[in-house]
Short mmCIF file of C-alpha atoms in Angstrom, two decimals:
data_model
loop_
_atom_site.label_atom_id
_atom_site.label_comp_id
_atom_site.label_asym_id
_atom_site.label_seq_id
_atom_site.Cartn_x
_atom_site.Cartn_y
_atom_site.Cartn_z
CA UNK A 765 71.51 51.22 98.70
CA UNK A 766 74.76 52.97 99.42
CA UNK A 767 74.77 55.91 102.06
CA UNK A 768 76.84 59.05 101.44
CA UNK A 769 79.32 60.04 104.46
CA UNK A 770 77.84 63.55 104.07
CA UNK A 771 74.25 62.30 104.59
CA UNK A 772 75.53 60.49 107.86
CA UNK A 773 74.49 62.83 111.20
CA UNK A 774 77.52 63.02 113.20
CA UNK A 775 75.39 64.06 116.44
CA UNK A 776 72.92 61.28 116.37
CA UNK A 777 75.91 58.35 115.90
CA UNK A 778 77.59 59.77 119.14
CA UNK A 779 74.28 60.33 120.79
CA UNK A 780 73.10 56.82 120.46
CA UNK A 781 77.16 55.93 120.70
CA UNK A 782 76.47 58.09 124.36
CA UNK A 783 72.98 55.40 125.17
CA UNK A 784 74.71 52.19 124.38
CA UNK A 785 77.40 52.38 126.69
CA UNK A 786 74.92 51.97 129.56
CA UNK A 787 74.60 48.58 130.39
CA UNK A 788 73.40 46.27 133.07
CA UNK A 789 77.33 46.22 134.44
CA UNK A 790 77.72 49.83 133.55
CA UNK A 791 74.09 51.34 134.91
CA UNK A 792 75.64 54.33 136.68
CA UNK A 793 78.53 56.34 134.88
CA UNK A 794 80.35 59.71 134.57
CA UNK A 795 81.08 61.40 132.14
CA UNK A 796 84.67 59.99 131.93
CA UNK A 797 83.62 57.13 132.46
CA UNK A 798 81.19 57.08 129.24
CA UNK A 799 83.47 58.68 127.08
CA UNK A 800 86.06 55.55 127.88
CA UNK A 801 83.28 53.28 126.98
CA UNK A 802 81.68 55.27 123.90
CA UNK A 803 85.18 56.15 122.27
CA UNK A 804 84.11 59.89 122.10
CA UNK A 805 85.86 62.84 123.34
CA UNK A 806 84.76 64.01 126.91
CA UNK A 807 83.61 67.48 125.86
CA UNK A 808 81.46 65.71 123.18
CA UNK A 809 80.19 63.18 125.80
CA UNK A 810 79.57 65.77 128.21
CA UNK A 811 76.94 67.84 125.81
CA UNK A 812 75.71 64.65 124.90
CA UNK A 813 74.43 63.08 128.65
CA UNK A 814 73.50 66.61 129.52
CA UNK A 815 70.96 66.63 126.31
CA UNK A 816 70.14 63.50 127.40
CA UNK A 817 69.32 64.33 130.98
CA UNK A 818 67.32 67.21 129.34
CA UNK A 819 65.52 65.34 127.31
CA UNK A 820 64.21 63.18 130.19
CA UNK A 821 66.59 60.50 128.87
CA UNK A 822 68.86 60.17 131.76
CA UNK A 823 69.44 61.66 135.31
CA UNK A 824 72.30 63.42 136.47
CA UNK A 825 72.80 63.75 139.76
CA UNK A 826 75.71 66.46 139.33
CA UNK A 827 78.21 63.29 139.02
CA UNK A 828 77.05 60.16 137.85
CA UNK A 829 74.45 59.71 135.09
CA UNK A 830 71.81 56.58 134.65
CA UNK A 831 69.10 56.30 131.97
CA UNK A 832 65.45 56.57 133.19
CA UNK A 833 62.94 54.55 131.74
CA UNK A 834 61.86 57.03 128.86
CA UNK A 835 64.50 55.35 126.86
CA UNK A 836 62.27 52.25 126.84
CA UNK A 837 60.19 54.38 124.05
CA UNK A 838 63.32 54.05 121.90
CA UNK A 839 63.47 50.11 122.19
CA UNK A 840 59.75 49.65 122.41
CA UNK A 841 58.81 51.37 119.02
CA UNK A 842 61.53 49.52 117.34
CA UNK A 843 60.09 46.27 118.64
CA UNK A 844 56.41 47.57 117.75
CA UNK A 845 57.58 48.13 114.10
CA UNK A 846 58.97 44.71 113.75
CA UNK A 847 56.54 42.59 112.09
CA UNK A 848 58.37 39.33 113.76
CA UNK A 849 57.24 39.32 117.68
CA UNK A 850 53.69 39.86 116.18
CA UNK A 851 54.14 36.30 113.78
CA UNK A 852 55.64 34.91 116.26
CA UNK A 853 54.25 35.17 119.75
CA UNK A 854 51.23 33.02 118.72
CA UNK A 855 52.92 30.11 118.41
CA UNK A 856 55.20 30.27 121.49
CA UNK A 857 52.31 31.07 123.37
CA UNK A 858 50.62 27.65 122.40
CA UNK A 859 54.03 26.19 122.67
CA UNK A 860 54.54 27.02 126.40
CA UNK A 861 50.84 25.98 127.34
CA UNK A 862 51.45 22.51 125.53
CA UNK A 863 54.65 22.30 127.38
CA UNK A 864 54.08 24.00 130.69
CA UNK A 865 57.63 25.56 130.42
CA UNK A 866 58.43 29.24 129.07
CA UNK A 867 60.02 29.62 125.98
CA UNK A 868 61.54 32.88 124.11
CA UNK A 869 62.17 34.45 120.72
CA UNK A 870 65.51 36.04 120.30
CA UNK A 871 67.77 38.14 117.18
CA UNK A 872 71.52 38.90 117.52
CA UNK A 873 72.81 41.87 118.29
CA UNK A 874 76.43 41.46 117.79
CA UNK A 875 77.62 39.74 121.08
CA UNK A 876 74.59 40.04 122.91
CA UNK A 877 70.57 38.45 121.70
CA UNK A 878 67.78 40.52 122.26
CA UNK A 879 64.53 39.32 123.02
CA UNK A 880 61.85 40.11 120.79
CA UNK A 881 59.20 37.39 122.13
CA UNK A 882 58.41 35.51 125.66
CA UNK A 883 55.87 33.35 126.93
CA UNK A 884 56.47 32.64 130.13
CA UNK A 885 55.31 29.54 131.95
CA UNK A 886 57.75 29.54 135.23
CA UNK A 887 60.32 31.98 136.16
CA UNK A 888 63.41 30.11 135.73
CA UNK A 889 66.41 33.00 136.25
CA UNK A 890 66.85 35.23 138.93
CA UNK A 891 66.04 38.42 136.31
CA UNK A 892 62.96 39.02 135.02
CA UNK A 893 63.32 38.59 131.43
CA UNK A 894 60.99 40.16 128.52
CA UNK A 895 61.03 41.81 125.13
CA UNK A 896 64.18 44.17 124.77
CA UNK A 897 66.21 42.19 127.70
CA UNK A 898 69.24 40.97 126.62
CA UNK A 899 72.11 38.43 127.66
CA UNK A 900 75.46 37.32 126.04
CA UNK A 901 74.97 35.50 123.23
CA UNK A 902 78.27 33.34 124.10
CA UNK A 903 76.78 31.18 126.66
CA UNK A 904 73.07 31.53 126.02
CA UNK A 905 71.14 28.66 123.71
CA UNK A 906 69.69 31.05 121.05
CA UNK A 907 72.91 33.01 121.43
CA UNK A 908 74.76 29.71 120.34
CA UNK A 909 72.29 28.87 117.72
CA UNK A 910 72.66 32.75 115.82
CA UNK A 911 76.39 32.22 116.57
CA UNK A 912 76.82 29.57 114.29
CA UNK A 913 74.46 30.66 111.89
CA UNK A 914 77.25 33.42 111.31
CA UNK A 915 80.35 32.45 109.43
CA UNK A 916 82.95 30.87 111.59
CA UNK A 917 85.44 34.00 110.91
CA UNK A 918 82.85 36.25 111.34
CA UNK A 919 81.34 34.26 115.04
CA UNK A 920 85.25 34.49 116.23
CA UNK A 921 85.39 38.45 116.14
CA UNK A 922 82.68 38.46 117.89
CA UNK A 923 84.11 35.90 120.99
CA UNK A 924 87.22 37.60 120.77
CA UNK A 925 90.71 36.29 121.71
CA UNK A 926 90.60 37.23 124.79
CA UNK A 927 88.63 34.60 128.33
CA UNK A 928 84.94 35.24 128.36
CA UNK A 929 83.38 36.23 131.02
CA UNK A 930 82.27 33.57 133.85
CA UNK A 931 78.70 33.78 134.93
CA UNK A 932 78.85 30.60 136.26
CA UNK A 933 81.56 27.81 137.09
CA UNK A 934 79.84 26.07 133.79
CA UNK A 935 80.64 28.65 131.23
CA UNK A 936 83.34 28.31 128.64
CA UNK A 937 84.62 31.20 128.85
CA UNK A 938 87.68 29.94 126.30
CA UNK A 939 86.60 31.43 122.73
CA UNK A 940 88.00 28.56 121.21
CA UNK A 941 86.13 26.17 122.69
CA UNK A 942 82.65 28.23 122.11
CA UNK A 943 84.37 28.56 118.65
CA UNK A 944 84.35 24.40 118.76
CA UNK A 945 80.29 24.08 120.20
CA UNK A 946 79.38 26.11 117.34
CA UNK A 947 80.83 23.71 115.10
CA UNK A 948 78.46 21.15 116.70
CA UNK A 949 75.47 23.31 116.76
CA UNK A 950 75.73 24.08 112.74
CA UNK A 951 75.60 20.25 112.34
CA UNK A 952 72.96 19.15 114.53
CA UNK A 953 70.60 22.05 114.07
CA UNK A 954 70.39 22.87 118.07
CA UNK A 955 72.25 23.97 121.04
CA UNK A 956 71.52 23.14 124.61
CA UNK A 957 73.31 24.94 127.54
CA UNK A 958 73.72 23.56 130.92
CA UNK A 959 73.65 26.17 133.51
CA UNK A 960 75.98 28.16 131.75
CA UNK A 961 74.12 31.54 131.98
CA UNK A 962 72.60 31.07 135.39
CA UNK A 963 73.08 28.00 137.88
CA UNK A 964 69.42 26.50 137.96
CA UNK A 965 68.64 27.24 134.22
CA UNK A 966 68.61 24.71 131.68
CA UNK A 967 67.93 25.85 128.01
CA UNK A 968 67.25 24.28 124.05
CA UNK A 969 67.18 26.23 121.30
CA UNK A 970 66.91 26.02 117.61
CA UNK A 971 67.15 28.88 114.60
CA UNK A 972 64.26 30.20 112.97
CA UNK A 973 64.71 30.32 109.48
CA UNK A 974 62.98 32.62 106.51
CA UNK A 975 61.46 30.94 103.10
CA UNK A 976 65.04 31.36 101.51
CA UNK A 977 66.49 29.46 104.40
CA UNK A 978 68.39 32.56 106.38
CA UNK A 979 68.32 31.59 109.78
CA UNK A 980 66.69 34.91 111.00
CA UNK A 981 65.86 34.34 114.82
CA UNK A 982 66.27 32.03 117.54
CA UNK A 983 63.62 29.99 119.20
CA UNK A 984 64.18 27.98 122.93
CA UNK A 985 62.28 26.69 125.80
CA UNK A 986 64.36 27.17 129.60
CA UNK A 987 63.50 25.05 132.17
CA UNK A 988 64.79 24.45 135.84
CA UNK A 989 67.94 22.25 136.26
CA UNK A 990 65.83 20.39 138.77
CA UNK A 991 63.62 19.07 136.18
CA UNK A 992 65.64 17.32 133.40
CA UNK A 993 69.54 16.54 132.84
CA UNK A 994 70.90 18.50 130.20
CA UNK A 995 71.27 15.20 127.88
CA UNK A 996 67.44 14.76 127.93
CA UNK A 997 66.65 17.87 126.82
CA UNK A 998 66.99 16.79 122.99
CA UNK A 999 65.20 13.33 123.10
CA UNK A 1000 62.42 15.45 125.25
CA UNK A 1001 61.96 18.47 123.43
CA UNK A 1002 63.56 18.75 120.28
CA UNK A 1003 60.71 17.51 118.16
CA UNK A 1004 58.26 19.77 119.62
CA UNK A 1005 60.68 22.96 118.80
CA UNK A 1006 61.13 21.58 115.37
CA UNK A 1007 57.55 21.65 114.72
CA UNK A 1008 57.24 25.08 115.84
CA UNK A 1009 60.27 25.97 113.73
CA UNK A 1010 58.48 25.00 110.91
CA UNK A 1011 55.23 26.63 111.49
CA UNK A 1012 56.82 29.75 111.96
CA UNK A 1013 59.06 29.75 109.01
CA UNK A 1014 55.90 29.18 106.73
CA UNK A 1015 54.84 32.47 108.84
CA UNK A 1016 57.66 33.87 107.43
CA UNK A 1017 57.09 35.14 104.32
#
């Protein structure tokens, strides 16, 4: 179905243009500050936070605005209306107990996944993580994994040309080299990242695909770097994940 311009609501784009510029690097902002990050005009962004901070959206403490928790509703009704975390957390719930290690449901969000499902076993990174969290999907497992699911030309807009960000002295922050562990993740069905994201945190993951083959979602277990060597993760837990994979894509019908 093809939208109309005219049917478009110019205040709601820049409002929710206003909300996403928040981020875990950006938690505290004025309003010059958001309207560099949002793109919008400052008198724009201005009426915008302060409907937001009347809302009960945000707080303003006559210089620097941060969201409040209220816009968890936003994120938590979307999650509640997606039929996936419901088909899903089942099995990764029996997955982790089999296991003993925590393991995670993600989608992609255009650089970033976003956690739709957890079961956690052991906290294994420093943040606590749990539907709606999100991390870069660059130098995260499932992030690899819904990378390459994308075409190539399409996965290297999203990198960038530009270094990546290093979270750890592990990540490759080079896009072309991300560009190149894609490459291998489309042909052997799996990614596995080795303290990339955090130091400490070990990580498989394989897609999720629907009945037409789509690869939808992203499932992984994390465990601590203490426990396994980054080459054993396959030979140790691959098959399980596969089976798991294939439950859930039956699921998803």
């Amino acid at each position: 179905m093809s939208i109309s311009e005219r049917d478009i609501m110019g205040g709601l784009a820049k409002g929710l243009a206003v909300i996403e510029s928040f981020d875990a690097d950006r938690p505290r902002q004025s309003i010059s500050q958001v309207a560099a990050a949002s793109g919008l005009d400052r008198a724009t962004t201005r009426r915008c936070l302060l409907t937001l901070a009347h809302l009960g959206y945000a707080d303003y403490d006559g210089k620097f605005f941060t969201l409040t928790p209220r816009v968890l509703r936003l994120g938590a009704a979307s999650l509640a209306a997606m039929p996936l975390p419901q088909l899903v957390q089942p099995s990764i719930d029996r997955l982790s107990e089999r296991i003993g290690e925590s393991s995670s449901v993600s989608i992609l969000d255009r650089g970033e996944i976003v956690y739709v499902a957890r079961a956690a076993q052991k906290k294994v990174m420093s943040i606590a993580l749990m539907p709606g969290s999100r991390l870069p999907a660059y130098c995260t497992s499932m992030g690899r994994v819904l990378l390459a699911a994308l075409p190539e030309a399409e996965a290297a807009a999203l990198l960038g040309s530009g270094p990546l960000p290093a979270r750890t002295g592990r990540t490759l922050t080079d896009p072309a080299l991300v560009l190149a562990e894609l490459a291998k993740v489309r042909a052997q069905g799996y990614a596995v990242i080795d303290q990339e994201v955090e130091l400490g945190l070990r990580s498989i993951a394989v897609p999720l695909h629907d009945i037409h083959g789509r690869t939808v979602a992203a499932l992984n277990i994390g465990l601590s770097a203490r426990q396994e060597t980054g080459e054993a993760l396959a030979p140790l837990y691959l098959a399980t994940l596969q089976q798991v994979q294939a439950e859930i894509r039956a699921l998803l019908r």
